[in-house]
Coordinates of C-alpha atoms in Angstrom, one line a residue:
X200 CA -20.8 -86.3 6.4
X201 CA -20.3 -83.4 4.0
X202 CA -17.2 -83.1 1.9
X203 CA -14.8 -80.8 3.9
X204 CA -14.8 -78.2 1.1
X205 CA -18.5 -77.8 1.2
X206 CA -19.9 -75.1 3.4
X207 CA -22.7 -72.5 3.5
X208 CA -24.0 -74.0 0.3
X209 CA -20.8 -73.0 -1.4
X210 CA -19.5 -75.6 -3.7
X211 CA -15.8 -75.1 -3.3
X212 CA -12.8 -76.1 -5.5
X213 CA -12.5 -79.7 -4.5
X214 CA -16.2 -80.6 -5.0
X215 CA -16.4 -80.7 -8.8
X216 CA -14.6 -79.4 -11.9
X217 CA -17.8 -77.7 -12.9
X218 CA -16.9 -74.9 -10.5
X219 CA -14.0 -73.8 -12.8
X220 CA -16.2 -74.2 -15.9
X221 CA -18.9 -72.0 -14.5
X222 CA -16.3 -69.4 -13.5
X223 CA -15.0 -69.2 -17.0
X224 CA -11.5 -70.6 -16.3
X225 CA -9.6 -73.4 -18.1
X226 CA -11.2 -76.8 -18.4
X227 CA -9.4 -79.8 -17.0
X228 CA -9.7 -82.0 -20.1
X229 CA -9.8 -85.7 -19.5
X230 CA -11.0 -86.4 -16.0
X231 CA -13.4 -83.5 -15.9
X232 CA -17.0 -84.4 -14.8
X233 CA -19.3 -83.9 -17.7
X234 CA -22.9 -82.6 -17.9
X235 CA -23.9 -86.2 -18.7
X236 CA -22.1 -87.5 -15.6
X237 CA -22.8 -84.9 -13.0
X238 CA -22.1 -87.6 -10.5
X239 CA -18.7 -89.1 -11.6
X240 CA -18.8 -92.8 -12.4
X241 CA -15.1 -93.3 -11.8
X242 CA -12.2 -91.5 -10.2
X243 CA -11.0 -90.5 -13.6
X244 CA -13.9 -88.0 -13.9
X245 CA -12.9 -86.2 -10.7
X246 CA -10.1 -83.6 -11.0
X247 CA -7.2 -84.0 -8.5
X248 CA -7.8 -81.6 -5.7
X249 CA -4.1 -80.6 -5.4
X250 CA -3.9 -80.0 -9.1
X251 CA -7.0 -77.8 -9.1
X252 CA -5.6 -75.7 -6.3
X253 CA -2.3 -75.4 -8.1
X254 CA -4.1 -74.2 -11.2
X255 CA -6.0 -71.6 -9.2
X256 CA -2.8 -70.3 -7.6
X257 CA -1.2 -70.0 -11.1
X258 CA -4.3 -68.2 -12.5
X259 CA -4.2 -65.7 -9.7
X260 CA -0.4 -65.3 -9.9
X261 CA 0.1 -66.4 -6.3
X262 CA 2.5 -64.1 -4.4
X263 CA 3.6 -65.0 -0.9
X264 CA 4.9 -62.4 1.5
X265 CA 7.5 -62.8 4.2
X266 CA 4.8 -63.4 6.8
X267 CA 3.2 -66.2 4.7
X268 CA 0.2 -64.2 3.4
X269 CA -0.9 -65.0 -0.2
X270 CA -1.9 -62.3 -2.6
X271 CA -3.0 -62.2 -6.3
X272 CA -0.7 -60.5 -8.7
X273 CA -1.8 -57.5 -10.8
X274 CA 0.1 -59.2 -13.6
X275 CA -1.8 -62.5 -13.3
X276 CA -4.1 -63.9 -15.9
X277 CA -6.9 -63.2 -13.4
X278 CA -6.1 -59.5 -13.3
X279 CA -5.9 -59.4 -17.1
X280 CA -9.3 -61.0 -17.5
X281 CA -10.8 -58.6 -14.9
X282 CA -9.2 -55.7 -16.8
X283 CA -11.0 -56.7 -20.0
X284 CA -14.3 -56.8 -18.1
X285 CA -13.8 -53.4 -16.4
X286 CA -12.8 -51.9 -19.8
X287 CA -16.0 -53.2 -21.4
X288 CA -18.1 -52.0 -18.5
X289 CA -16.6 -48.5 -18.6
X290 CA -17.3 -48.2 -22.3
X291 CA -20.9 -49.4 -21.8
X292 CA -21.5 -47.1 -18.9
X293 CA -20.0 -44.1 -20.7
X294 CA -22.4 -44.6 -23.6
X295 CA -25.3 -45.3 -21.4
X296 CA -24.7 -42.1 -19.3
X297 CA -25.9 -40.0 -22.2
X298 CA -29.1 -41.9 -22.7
X299 CA -32.6 -41.5 -21.2
X300 CA -33.4 -43.9 -18.4
X301 CA -36.6 -44.9 -16.7
X302 CA -35.2 -43.8 -13.4
X303 CA -32.1 -42.3 -11.9
X304 CA -29.1 -44.3 -13.3
X305 CA -27.5 -46.7 -10.9
X306 CA -25.1 -49.7 -10.7
X307 CA -25.3 -52.6 -8.3
X308 CA -22.3 -54.7 -7.2
X309 CA -21.7 -57.8 -5.2
X310 CA -18.9 -57.7 -2.6
X311 CA -16.9 -60.9 -2.4
X312 CA -14.8 -61.4 -5.5
X313 CA -16.7 -58.6 -7.3
X314 CA -15.5 -55.6 -5.4
X315 CA -13.4 -57.2 -2.7
X316 CA -11.0 -60.1 -3.5
X317 CA -11.2 -63.1 -1.2
X318 CA -8.1 -64.8 -2.5
X319 CA -5.9 -64.2 0.6
X320 CA -8.8 -65.4 2.9
X321 CA -9.4 -68.5 0.8
X322 CA -5.7 -69.5 0.9
X323 CA -5.6 -68.8 4.7
X324 CA -8.5 -71.1 5.4
X325 CA -7.4 -73.7 2.8
X326 CA -10.5 -73.1 0.7
X327 CA -12.6 -74.3 3.7
X328 CA -15.0 -71.5 4.3
X329 CA -16.9 -71.3 7.6
X330 CA -18.8 -68.4 9.0
X331 CA -16.6 -68.4 12.1
X332 CA -13.4 -68.2 9.9
X333 CA -14.9 -65.4 7.8
X334 CA -15.9 -63.4 10.9
X335 CA -12.4 -63.7 12.4
X336 CA -10.8 -62.6 9.1
X337 CA -13.1 -59.7 8.4
X338 CA -12.8 -58.4 12.0
X339 CA -9.1 -58.0 11.7
X340 CA -8.1 -57.7 8.1
X341 CA -9.1 -55.9 4.9
X342 CA -9.5 -57.7 1.6
X343 CA -7.9 -56.0 -1.3
X344 CA -10.1 -54.4 -4.0
X345 CA -10.7 -56.5 -7.0
X346 CA -8.2 -55.2 -9.6
X347 CA -9.6 -52.0 -11.2
X348 CA -13.1 -52.3 -9.7
X349 CA -12.5 -49.5 -7.2
X350 CA -11.5 -47.2 -10.1
X351 CA -14.5 -48.2 -12.2
X352 CA -16.9 -47.7 -9.3
X353 CA -15.5 -44.2 -8.4
X354 CA -15.5 -43.2 -12.1
X355 CA -19.1 -44.3 -12.4
X356 CA -20.1 -42.3 -9.4
X357 CA -18.4 -39.3 -11.0
X358 CA -20.5 -39.9 -14.1
X359 CA -23.7 -39.6 -12.2
X360 CA -24.4 -43.3 -11.4
X361 CA -25.7 -44.1 -7.9
X362 CA -23.8 -47.0 -6.5
X363 CA -25.4 -49.9 -4.5
X364 CA -23.8 -53.0 -2.9
X365 CA -25.9 -56.1 -2.5
X366 CA -24.1 -58.9 -0.8
X367 CA -25.0 -62.3 0.8
X368 CA -22.8 -61.4 3.7
X369 CA -24.8 -61.4 7.0
X370 CA -26.0 -58.2 8.6
X371 CA -23.6 -58.7 11.6
X372 CA -20.7 -58.2 9.2
X373 CA -21.8 -54.7 8.1
X374 CA -19.3 -52.6 10.1
X375 CA -16.3 -54.7 8.9
X376 CA -17.6 -54.7 5.3
X377 CA -18.1 -50.9 5.1
X378 CA -14.7 -50.4 6.8
X379 CA -13.0 -52.6 4.2
X380 CA -14.7 -50.9 1.2
X381 CA -13.6 -47.5 2.6
X382 CA -10.0 -48.5 3.4
X383 CA -9.3 -49.9 -0.1
X384 CA -10.6 -46.9 -2.0
X385 CA -14.3 -47.1 -2.7
X386 CA -15.2 -43.4 -2.4
X387 CA -19.0 -43.8 -2.6
X388 CA -21.9 -43.6 0.0
X389 CA -21.8 -46.7 2.2
X390 CA -24.8 -46.1 4.4
X391 CA -27.7 -48.5 4.9
X392 CA -29.5 -47.1 1.9
X393 CA -26.6 -48.0 -0.3
X394 CA -25.3 -51.2 1.2
X395 CA -27.6 -54.2 1.5
X396 CA -26.6 -57.3 3.5
X397 CA -28.6 -60.4 4.3
X398 CA -30.6 -60.0 7.5
X399 CA -32.1 -63.3 8.5
X400 CA -33.1 -62.1 11.9
X401 CA -35.1 -59.1 10.7
X402 CA -35.7 -59.6 6.9
X403 CA -37.0 -56.6 5.1
X404 CA -40.7 -56.5 4.2
X405 CA -40.0 -56.1 0.5
X406 CA -38.7 -59.7 0.3
X407 CA -41.6 -62.1 0.3
X408 CA -39.2 -65.0 0.9
X409 CA -38.3 -63.5 4.3
X410 CA -35.5 -65.3 6.1
X411 CA -35.5 -68.2 3.7
X412 CA -34.5 -66.4 0.5
X413 CA -32.2 -68.1 -2.0
X414 CA -29.3 -66.1 -3.3
X415 CA -31.3 -65.2 -6.5
X416 CA -34.4 -64.3 -4.6
X417 CA -32.5 -62.1 -2.1
X418 CA -30.5 -60.3 -4.8
X419 CA -33.2 -59.9 -7.4
X420 CA -35.7 -58.9 -4.8
X421 CA -33.3 -56.2 -3.4
X422 CA -32.6 -54.9 -7.0
X423 CA -36.4 -54.7 -7.5
X424 CA -36.6 -52.7 -4.2
X425 CA -33.8 -50.3 -5.4
X426 CA -35.7 -49.7 -8.7
X427 CA -38.9 -49.1 -6.7
X428 CA -37.0 -46.2 -5.1
X429 CA -36.8 -44.5 -8.5
X430 CA -33.6 -45.9 -9.9
X431 CA -32.8 -47.6 -13.2
X432 CA -30.1 -50.3 -12.6
X433 CA -28.0 -49.8 -15.8
X434 CA -25.5 -52.5 -14.8
X435 CA -25.3 -55.3 -12.3
X436 CA -21.9 -56.8 -11.4
X437 CA -21.3 -60.2 -9.8
X438 CA -18.9 -63.1 -9.7
X439 CA -21.7 -65.7 -9.5
X440 CA -24.6 -66.2 -11.9
X441 CA -26.8 -66.1 -8.8
X442 CA -25.7 -62.5 -8.3
X443 CA -27.0 -61.7 -11.8
X444 CA -30.1 -63.8 -12.4
X445 CA -33.6 -62.7 -11.7
X446 CA -33.8 -59.5 -13.7
X447 CA -34.0 -55.9 -12.6
X448 CA -30.9 -54.7 -14.4
X449 CA -30.4 -53.5 -18.0
X450 CA -27.1 -55.4 -18.4
X451 CA -25.0 -57.8 -16.3
X452 CA -21.2 -58.2 -16.0
X453 CA -19.8 -61.5 -14.8
X454 CA -16.5 -61.4 -12.9
X455 CA -14.3 -64.5 -12.9
X456 CA -14.1 -66.8 -9.8
X457 CA -12.8 -70.3 -10.0
X458 CA -12.6 -70.7 -6.2
X459 CA -16.3 -71.5 -5.3
X460 CA -19.8 -71.7 -6.8
X461 CA -22.9 -70.2 -5.1
X462 CA -26.2 -71.6 -6.5

């Protein structure tokens, strides 16, 4: 039986402290599983699940509304960290805008926890992601924009960058995803030539791995396809290293995410 916080190949907060390390958040000191002991030898190497969740809430500046909804605070350490990344990206893109590219300049972005913040969803499902729970949430609610990313994306579009979204969300979630992006302020083209979702039933011919792509294969293969259309991906944004690995981008920007890890 799988650990209850493991689903859709997502290694979630209770599975191992390495999640927080990969995401760039604080280490948990004594009791953290080390690289030498990837399988903990004793309970002392496993972080306490409740304490990990409390640290995540503190990092996001957990704010609870009267109806029990949890939201991240724009004054949180998470928001401050994201602000530093968006400032760096803006400076880079501003300089790159005046340079010669091997194609039309473009940026590529993931959705969950790169452009849309899943924090409220994660708290609502108790960090126990399932496709059914995600479908139910996306059908009725909008996730907030990741702090400052909507402004960065709209600014980049105004500077002449074409904007593409490449997400591991399934094709059946397209309508909800596009609605969400529009509703929270992403003022960029959101048609099928700009928004790529994972279609296992009818995988595109440009992906040799077909319906069995890993995250890296799907995302890097899609970026390769975008570049084959005459674009130069000047920057690629993601909250997972699997969003960024595989090439086909001049520079990558890693957004923080201590809530789960996608290989």
